[in-house]
Amino acid sequence: MKGIRILICLVLSLMVMRDALAQTRGTVSGRFEGATFAEFALQMQQQSSYRFYYQDSDVAALNISLSFQKAHLRSVLDQILSGTPLSYSIDPQGDVFITKGYTLPVSLPDGFFEGKEDTSLPAETSVQAGLPAFAEQRKPAPRVASVENRLYAVGARTNTLRSGMAAVAGYVRDRASGESIAGAIVSAENSTWQAVTDQFGFYSLKLPRGRHQLHIQALGMYDTRRNIMLYSDGKLNVDMNQRVMALKEVVIESDKVRNVRSTDMGVARMDIATMKQIPSVLGEVDVLRAVMNLPGVQTVGEASTGLNVRGGSSDENLVLFDGATIFNPTHLFGFFSSFDPDLVKSVELYKSSMPASYGGRLSSILDVQSLDGNNKRFSGSAGISPLTAKITLQGPLIKNRSSFVVGYRTTYSNWILHHIPGKYSKSKADFSDLTLHISHKFNGKNQLYITGYASQDGFNLNNDTSYAYQNRNVVASWKHVFSNSLYLLTSAGYDAYAYQVKGYDNPLNSYEQKYDIGQYHLKTDFSEYLNDRNTLHFGVGTIRYQIHPGFIDPLLKGSSVTPDTVEAEQAMESTAYLEDALRISDKLSFSAGVRYTLYTDLGPKHLALYDPGLPRTYGSIESFRNYPGGKTVKSYQKPELRISGRYSLSDNMSVKAGFNATSQFIHELSNTVTVSPTDIWTLSGPYIQPECAKQLSGGLYHNFKENTIEASLELYYKWMNHLLDFKSGALLTMNHQIETQLIESRGKAYGAELMIKKTAGKLNGWVSYTYSRSFIRSDDPLAGEMINHGAFYPSNYDKPNDLTLIGNYKLSHRFSVSLNVLYSTGRPITYPIAEFDYGGSTRVLYSDRNQYRIPDYFRVDASMNIEGNARIHQLTHNSWSLGVYNVTGRKNPYSIYFISVNGRSQGYQLSIFGSAIPFITYNIRF
Amino acid sequence: MHRSNSFLLTMLFLSGLLWSGCQTPFTPPLHTAPLGYLVVEGSIGNEGKVTRIRLSRTRTVSDTSHSDLVDGAQLSIQDNLSHTYPLYNTGDGLYYSQSLQLTAGNFYRLAIQTPDGKTYQSALVQLKVSPPMDSVYWNLNPDGVNIYVDTHDPSGKSVYYKWDFDETWEFHTHYVSYLQYNDKHDLIYALPPDEQIYTCWGHDSSSDIMLANTLSLNQDRIHAFALQSIPYHDEKLSVLYSIRVRQEVLDTTEYTFWSDMKANNENVGSIFDHQPFVIKGNITCTSDPSVPVIGYVGACIAFQKRYFISNQSLPDGWNIMEFCTPTYVSFDSVKAYWAMGYYPIVKNLTNYMEAKAHCVDCRMRGVNHKPAFWP
């Protein structure tokens, strides 16, 4: 009873407190012989204005025998309480608190009522707060209130709280670098109200007015909390502390409760720290190869970084880098991804429930986010691996307002090739990429982001044909916050890809062939937090495509190559979408969206018209029709429905289901198993329908052990229509009538993905098992030929069983080991059914496609990471990573082929990384 | 130190990137029954005035034991004016026409009746005439001799070209021997005067499909198409070498047939392999259209020409000594040495000078009868 009184008194006294200075209330006298504390307290209160607060049980054991004259109460209490577990404190009003085991603070820390934004904190506080817990304990408790204990007033302060809801919004950032944190979860304690920050770290959360404790969680950051008193709509920016000791920290983290609570399905997030811990080929941290380890993502083989997501081909993934489309995200014949890992912040892969704001590809969206750059101080990093050297610089342009980050990566493979005697000394293979990102904060409501990206590749493997290809991207985004409930993001940019092939083997036939694709894009997205039940996302966008499918020109003097140009293709893809994140109850929520696309294939075009009853060949062309520039040749309208729902079975368990429709208007034409840099993109038009897909998916999500273990089971079934396949021996380059080479086909895919992830502790990582199938059927009677007699056949990336273990174990703060174990069924392959002699050699006869499989795939990689020194404050931080890719040296077949050499046909098995490949990399941060 | 560093990097790079080192022979576990599809090889006019057709059947993969040849079939060339020209079986699955005067521009096809009673027919194709080759020439480079062909068609109609060749070369053994061993009677006796085993002629023919087109060129001219490359020191050019090159002109579908065949069988093994596919020929089984047939019978009066390269036009260092050392074998050990592959060269007083057979007997890798065309 008394305890409650004490608390009430305490709160009241805090409310009226004005003066932080302690006062003296005169002296006391007394003489006690075996008195109880209650008697003592009563006498003291009679003599002075002191009031005593205590628990009877705490003081029951005290027996006071003491006499004193005109003494200060403090010295008296010191004598009485010495040697007991009790302590006292006296506040300025003369209230005396007797407590057991602790001392009640009676003066609030400085600045308790001043703070609105914790960014006003002195710098050293941030540093202290940045220390991991074990270090914090040894530090004396700071006199300044920890940001977590302060009470922030949000909105216009009122004496009485109005009822109803108000919105709190702001940015979540990394305290050390000012880097915005995307995907952070801001949730109110003991409720299901939560918000997730967007790619700029912005969140908005509607809550009942009043006091709340907000929990903020993000990848690679220490969880934090903020106490707020929500008066009306207002702002709260949150700075989070990085988990400094990367080695000690979690490898894989997902956003804990997000797994269970959000309506998303088939969404995987990975931050760069995670990717850096996965052992990689030649130590080159690779965004695409890291993503391949996720369930539902397949690849045709080790030579390729092309992703096959849930039975889709590799051109069905939209690879975005800060909103810019990267048409060819690979280097060095597709071996490595073209993202400089030091510039990447995080990666998100949407393989099932795709937000309505995204579209244009069938299977997935791979959203790669760059770093924002440190807006507080200059820093940089550099690293070398057996393949590349790279450097990154970042820092403020205007402190706390604008920052830049720039990175350059290049290979010295040319230098190595030149040192290899003999056969390969004339070969060339080089690449580089340059990334620049600038962000600028005009004010709290306006921010500008600019990203530029350029990559180039060139190779020439000891013959007289050279290849070169380049990506060029620039995108600018402007974010404007109208109010806590409404903001817009508008972006504009240009994306381009081009390749050139030069043949100078024979001067008279020497040629240069070129291809390029470019797109201008403009997009505006609005997000409106309508009320606590509805959050709207809506927007419009347009893309203007232009493709030059091929130029060929004579290269050397005397070449008799005829210059030729394949007619350019152009089209416009305009989109509008609306999506509502709808919260029906704490248990049930939905996300429902519709995306509508109007696609127009535009002139000028010289369109061949074919005899409608015959397969499309050069021979069946009846006439040509000319369309002038800008005139519509063909248009398509595609509405797409995106729905997903979540029902919570308990706090840490939920079921979800969803339906997603997607369509794709731009297609990569590749009749090779692996996508090659010289494959061309073509646009939908009168003869090439937009590809479309529908996916039905469901899942069960369960977190264990305080959300440190996440388990999920997802099921999906997918239908795909108007996929493109190619006629036998199709000629795709410099073809004026590309439609004569294509066959329309259909696909279906289904599967189950089981994943168990441990997100915290010394040992972390994940185990996943996927059962999935994917089939294609080409039964177009007008194609002139049917593959496998028009029956469904397994696609090139149909690998039914896939087991992946990605693990990391921290032996100490400076030392960790990682292990990957990967197993999958071998991919389908076409074997010959017979052999015969023809044209001076033994030849093989192929029949039905993909009826056999190459041997199963199995690989183990191991690596260890050594951090040079774990101290935070030092000039440079060094780290080493060394390991072995394919430890067992297993010759995993990439393909099996039959080749006629010297008159005989022989089968061979081709392995890409057919031995254990050690690597060592060194990185330095400054 | 520097050296070992760069070596380490090189090894890493090689093991990681150069997949050529990672290919190993592979025999798929296939248990298919022999399909026995008819394979028709040859085109009308492929020997000039004579047509040569070869019939065989497909066999199971990796079964190199035999070539399933088809003899005893009835073949004939038919034109669109109902003329019929029979072909005659000469054994080994080969069928030859008589010397015919076929007319360019007319349409021809091949009709086949196999001994099992099935009938086959190729599609009618227009007879083309190959332009003459401008020249076949060679040059010497550090790797050896490369042989090229130049050709052109002033009318511009040829466009699609295909070549094949056969080659013959004279060579000598290291030792000259006039002796011969008869192991049945364990006797060494002199070779008959008209028999020699020192000079022989080797023979080979092209096994790669060689195609070129002039579609992307502003004239119907092929320059320096590489036919053959002979590595430095090769025995083929040790005395005199001859190559007979045949040039044919194809139509579009025939060219596609051959380039698909090449794509499926020769342009494979890279990381960017295309899907293997079914190749369509132009022959159907008329008695049962569901029976697959392999082959494309085109019609083109081929141009053939023979060229010679003499060792005298090559640098002195071309010929290198074969590794041959004499062994002296006592009379009673001849049989034992014969079993080990030794061949007598000269009879001495107490023994025979012998050497490994390839140093003595040129018939090990050629024939000792001079071809009719040899100068």
Tab-separated table of C-alpha atoms in Angstrom, chain A residues 640-831:
chain	number	residue	atom	x	y	z
A	640	GLU	CA	-2.549	-6.807	-62.514
A	641	LEU	CA	-3.944	-7.792	-59.182
A	642	ARG	CA	-1.712	-8.015	-56.124
A	643	ILE	CA	-3.333	-9.314	-52.986
A	644	SER	CA	-1.934	-10.790	-49.840
A	645	GLY	CA	-3.330	-11.381	-46.403
A	646	ARG	CA	-2.072	-12.393	-43.001
A	647	TYR	CA	-3.838	-13.949	-40.077
A	648	SER	CA	-2.018	-14.229	-36.763
A	649	LEU	CA	-2.514	-17.451	-34.953
A	650	SER	CA	-0.528	-16.149	-32.015
A	651	ASP	CA	2.045	-13.476	-31.269
A	652	ASN	CA	4.725	-15.356	-33.097
A	653	MET	CA	2.840	-17.446	-35.571
A	654	SER	CA	0.828	-16.539	-38.606
A	655	VAL	CA	-0.542	-17.845	-41.867
A	656	LYS	CA	-0.462	-15.882	-45.089
A	657	ALA	CA	-1.849	-16.239	-48.568
A	658	GLY	CA	-1.577	-14.192	-51.684
A	659	PHE	CA	-2.195	-13.832	-55.369
A	660	ASN	CA	0.081	-11.907	-57.676
A	661	ALA	CA	-0.161	-11.118	-61.342
A	662	THR	CA	2.730	-9.709	-63.318
A	663	SER	CA	3.454	-8.903	-66.926
A	664	GLN	CA	6.546	-8.160	-68.910
A	665	PHE	CA	6.932	-6.190	-72.117
A	666	ILE	CA	10.636	-6.471	-72.717
A	667	HIS	CA	12.282	-9.796	-73.368
A	668	GLU	CA	15.843	-10.968	-73.455
A	669	LEU	CA	16.429	-13.281	-76.377
A	670	SER	CA	18.895	-15.966	-75.510
A	671	ASN	CA	19.049	-19.387	-77.063
A	672	THR	CA	22.001	-20.337	-74.967
A	673	VAL	CA	21.580	-22.108	-71.669
A	674	THR	CA	23.347	-19.285	-69.851
A	675	VAL	CA	22.593	-15.675	-70.588
A	676	SER	CA	25.474	-14.200	-72.526
A	677	PRO	CA	26.522	-10.559	-72.637
A	678	THR	CA	25.626	-10.434	-76.314
A	679	ASP	CA	22.050	-11.520	-75.871
A	680	ILE	CA	19.636	-8.900	-77.036
A	681	TRP	CA	16.527	-7.438	-75.491
A	682	THR	CA	13.507	-6.986	-77.663
A	683	LEU	CA	10.147	-5.316	-77.119
A	684	SER	CA	6.628	-6.627	-77.283
A	685	GLY	CA	4.854	-5.755	-80.479
A	686	PRO	CA	2.345	-7.147	-82.944
A	687	TYR	CA	4.022	-10.550	-82.973
A	688	ILE	CA	5.475	-10.706	-79.496
A	689	GLN	CA	2.813	-10.695	-76.826
A	690	PRO	CA	3.628	-9.415	-73.354
A	691	GLU	CA	4.614	-12.294	-71.119
A	692	CYS	CA	2.346	-12.703	-68.140
A	693	ALA	CA	2.345	-14.728	-64.961
A	694	LYS	CA	0.020	-15.458	-62.097
A	695	GLN	CA	1.187	-16.780	-58.798
A	696	LEU	CA	-0.811	-18.213	-55.958
A	697	SER	CA	1.113	-18.599	-52.743
A	698	GLY	CA	0.619	-19.370	-49.113
A	699	GLY	CA	2.775	-19.777	-46.074
A	700	LEU	CA	3.100	-20.554	-42.428
A	701	TYR	CA	5.466	-18.458	-40.293
A	702	HIS	CA	6.583	-19.180	-36.809
A	703	ASN	CA	9.236	-17.525	-34.675
A	704	PHE	CA	10.778	-19.242	-31.704
A	705	LYS	CA	12.966	-18.228	-28.806
A	706	GLU	CA	12.113	-14.544	-28.692
A	707	ASN	CA	12.190	-14.228	-32.436
A	708	THR	CA	15.762	-15.433	-32.694
A	709	ILE	CA	14.717	-18.485	-34.676
A	710	GLU	CA	12.444	-17.991	-37.605
A	711	ALA	CA	10.789	-20.794	-39.405
A	712	SER	CA	8.744	-20.444	-42.522
A	713	LEU	CA	7.094	-22.712	-44.998
A	714	GLU	CA	5.943	-21.197	-48.254
A	715	LEU	CA	4.063	-22.888	-51.052
A	716	TYR	CA	3.437	-21.526	-54.506
A	717	TYR	CA	1.958	-22.372	-57.855
A	718	LYS	CA	2.654	-20.231	-60.846
A	719	TRP	CA	1.318	-20.055	-64.389
A	720	MET	CA	3.216	-18.270	-67.123
A	721	ASN	CA	1.971	-17.406	-70.569
A	722	HIS	CA	3.450	-16.064	-73.788
A	723	LEU	CA	6.970	-17.062	-72.851
A	724	LEU	CA	9.459	-16.996	-75.671
A	725	ASP	CA	11.315	-19.958	-77.005
A	726	PHE	CA	13.359	-20.275	-80.145
A	727	LYS	CA	13.245	-22.342	-83.263
A	728	SER	CA	16.041	-24.820	-83.844
A	729	GLY	CA	19.207	-23.018	-84.797
A	730	ALA	CA	17.538	-19.620	-84.397
A	731	LEU	CA	19.544	-16.654	-85.597
A	732	LEU	CA	18.942	-13.824	-83.160
A	733	THR	CA	21.553	-11.234	-84.015
A	734	MET	CA	21.154	-8.875	-86.960
A	735	ASN	CA	17.827	-10.463	-87.789
A	736	HIS	CA	15.414	-8.101	-89.492
A	737	GLN	CA	12.390	-10.286	-88.772
A	738	ILE	CA	13.067	-11.573	-85.284
A	739	GLU	CA	9.525	-12.939	-84.998
A	740	THR	CA	10.396	-15.643	-87.509
A	741	GLN	CA	12.797	-17.149	-84.974
A	742	LEU	CA	10.466	-17.295	-82.004
A	743	ILE	CA	8.059	-19.814	-80.624
A	744	GLU	CA	5.522	-18.889	-78.029
A	745	SER	CA	5.414	-21.200	-75.058
A	746	ARG	CA	3.753	-21.587	-71.699
A	747	GLY	CA	5.148	-22.460	-68.338
A	748	LYS	CA	4.119	-23.680	-64.953
A	749	ALA	CA	6.038	-23.893	-61.732
A	750	TYR	CA	5.276	-24.997	-58.227
A	751	GLY	CA	7.167	-25.645	-55.076
A	752	ALA	CA	7.546	-25.596	-51.348
A	753	GLU	CA	10.236	-23.643	-49.527
A	754	LEU	CA	11.118	-24.477	-45.971
A	755	MET	CA	13.527	-22.253	-44.149
A	756	ILE	CA	14.832	-22.127	-40.630
A	757	LYS	CA	16.906	-19.147	-39.757
A	758	LYS	CA	18.787	-18.385	-36.603
A	759	THR	CA	19.268	-14.691	-36.311
A	760	ALA	CA	21.174	-14.197	-33.099
A	761	GLY	CA	23.812	-15.799	-30.980
A	762	LYS	CA	27.280	-17.096	-31.621
A	763	LEU	CA	26.032	-19.493	-34.211
A	764	ASN	CA	23.754	-18.124	-36.838
A	765	GLY	CA	22.700	-18.666	-40.402
A	766	TRP	CA	20.028	-20.653	-42.087
A	767	VAL	CA	19.050	-24.029	-43.421
A	768	SER	CA	16.599	-24.234	-46.244
A	769	TYR	CA	15.078	-26.999	-48.216
A	770	THR	CA	13.200	-26.362	-51.412
A	771	TYR	CA	11.202	-28.699	-53.512
A	772	SER	CA	10.321	-27.042	-56.773
A	773	ARG	CA	9.488	-27.921	-60.312
A	774	SER	CA	9.258	-25.839	-63.432
A	775	PHE	CA	8.010	-26.856	-66.838
A	776	ILE	CA	7.636	-25.339	-70.267
A	777	ARG	CA	5.370	-26.281	-73.103
A	778	SER	CA	5.674	-25.165	-76.721
A	779	ASP	CA	2.593	-26.219	-78.598
A	780	ASP	CA	2.002	-23.287	-80.891
A	781	PRO	CA	0.773	-24.911	-84.136
A	782	LEU	CA	1.889	-21.870	-86.095
A	783	ALA	CA	5.465	-22.076	-84.872
A	784	GLY	CA	6.304	-24.649	-87.506
A	785	GLU	CA	7.882	-26.971	-84.984
A	786	MET	CA	6.965	-28.281	-81.585
A	787	ILE	CA	9.493	-28.967	-78.908
A	788	ASN	CA	8.991	-32.393	-77.326
A	789	HIS	CA	5.853	-32.923	-79.404
A	790	GLY	CA	4.063	-30.107	-77.636
A	791	ALA	CA	4.255	-31.723	-74.194
A	792	PHE	CA	5.419	-30.061	-70.985
A	793	TYR	CA	9.122	-30.532	-70.453
A	794	PRO	CA	11.383	-29.519	-67.537
A	795	SER	CA	12.992	-26.117	-67.902
A	796	ASN	CA	16.764	-25.715	-67.829
A	797	TYR	CA	16.637	-24.702	-64.185
A	798	ASP	CA	14.239	-27.345	-62.950
A	799	LYS	CA	16.134	-28.690	-59.940
A	800	PRO	CA	13.584	-30.403	-57.711
A	801	ASN	CA	15.587	-30.789	-54.520
A	802	ASP	CA	17.698	-28.067	-53.071
A	803	LEU	CA	19.271	-28.050	-49.635
A	804	THR	CA	21.266	-25.084	-48.437
A	805	LEU	CA	23.109	-24.480	-45.210
A	806	ILE	CA	24.684	-21.118	-44.607
A	807	GLY	CA	26.334	-20.833	-41.237
A	808	ASN	CA	28.631	-18.575	-39.303
A	809	TYR	CA	30.156	-19.227	-35.911
A	810	LYS	CA	31.899	-16.568	-33.871
A	811	LEU	CA	34.795	-17.969	-31.952
A	812	SER	CA	35.750	-14.592	-30.593
A	813	HIS	CA	35.147	-10.953	-31.310
A	814	ARG	CA	37.888	-10.929	-33.862
A	815	PHE	CA	37.526	-14.287	-35.399
A	816	SER	CA	34.667	-16.097	-37.030
A	817	VAL	CA	34.270	-19.033	-39.362
A	818	SER	CA	31.694	-19.535	-42.056
A	819	LEU	CA	30.512	-22.636	-43.791
A	820	ASN	CA	28.247	-23.192	-46.780
A	821	VAL	CA	26.898	-26.567	-47.732
A	822	LEU	CA	24.871	-26.737	-50.896
A	823	TYR	CA	23.179	-29.619	-52.553
A	824	SER	CA	20.822	-29.676	-55.470
A	825	THR	CA	19.534	-32.029	-58.072
A	826	GLY	CA	21.428	-31.755	-61.333
A	827	ARG	CA	19.799	-29.624	-63.973
A	828	PRO	CA	18.004	-31.188	-66.899
A	829	ILE	CA	19.962	-31.818	-70.036
A	830	THR	CA	19.366	-33.182	-73.484
A	831	TYR	CA	21.343	-36.322	-74.216
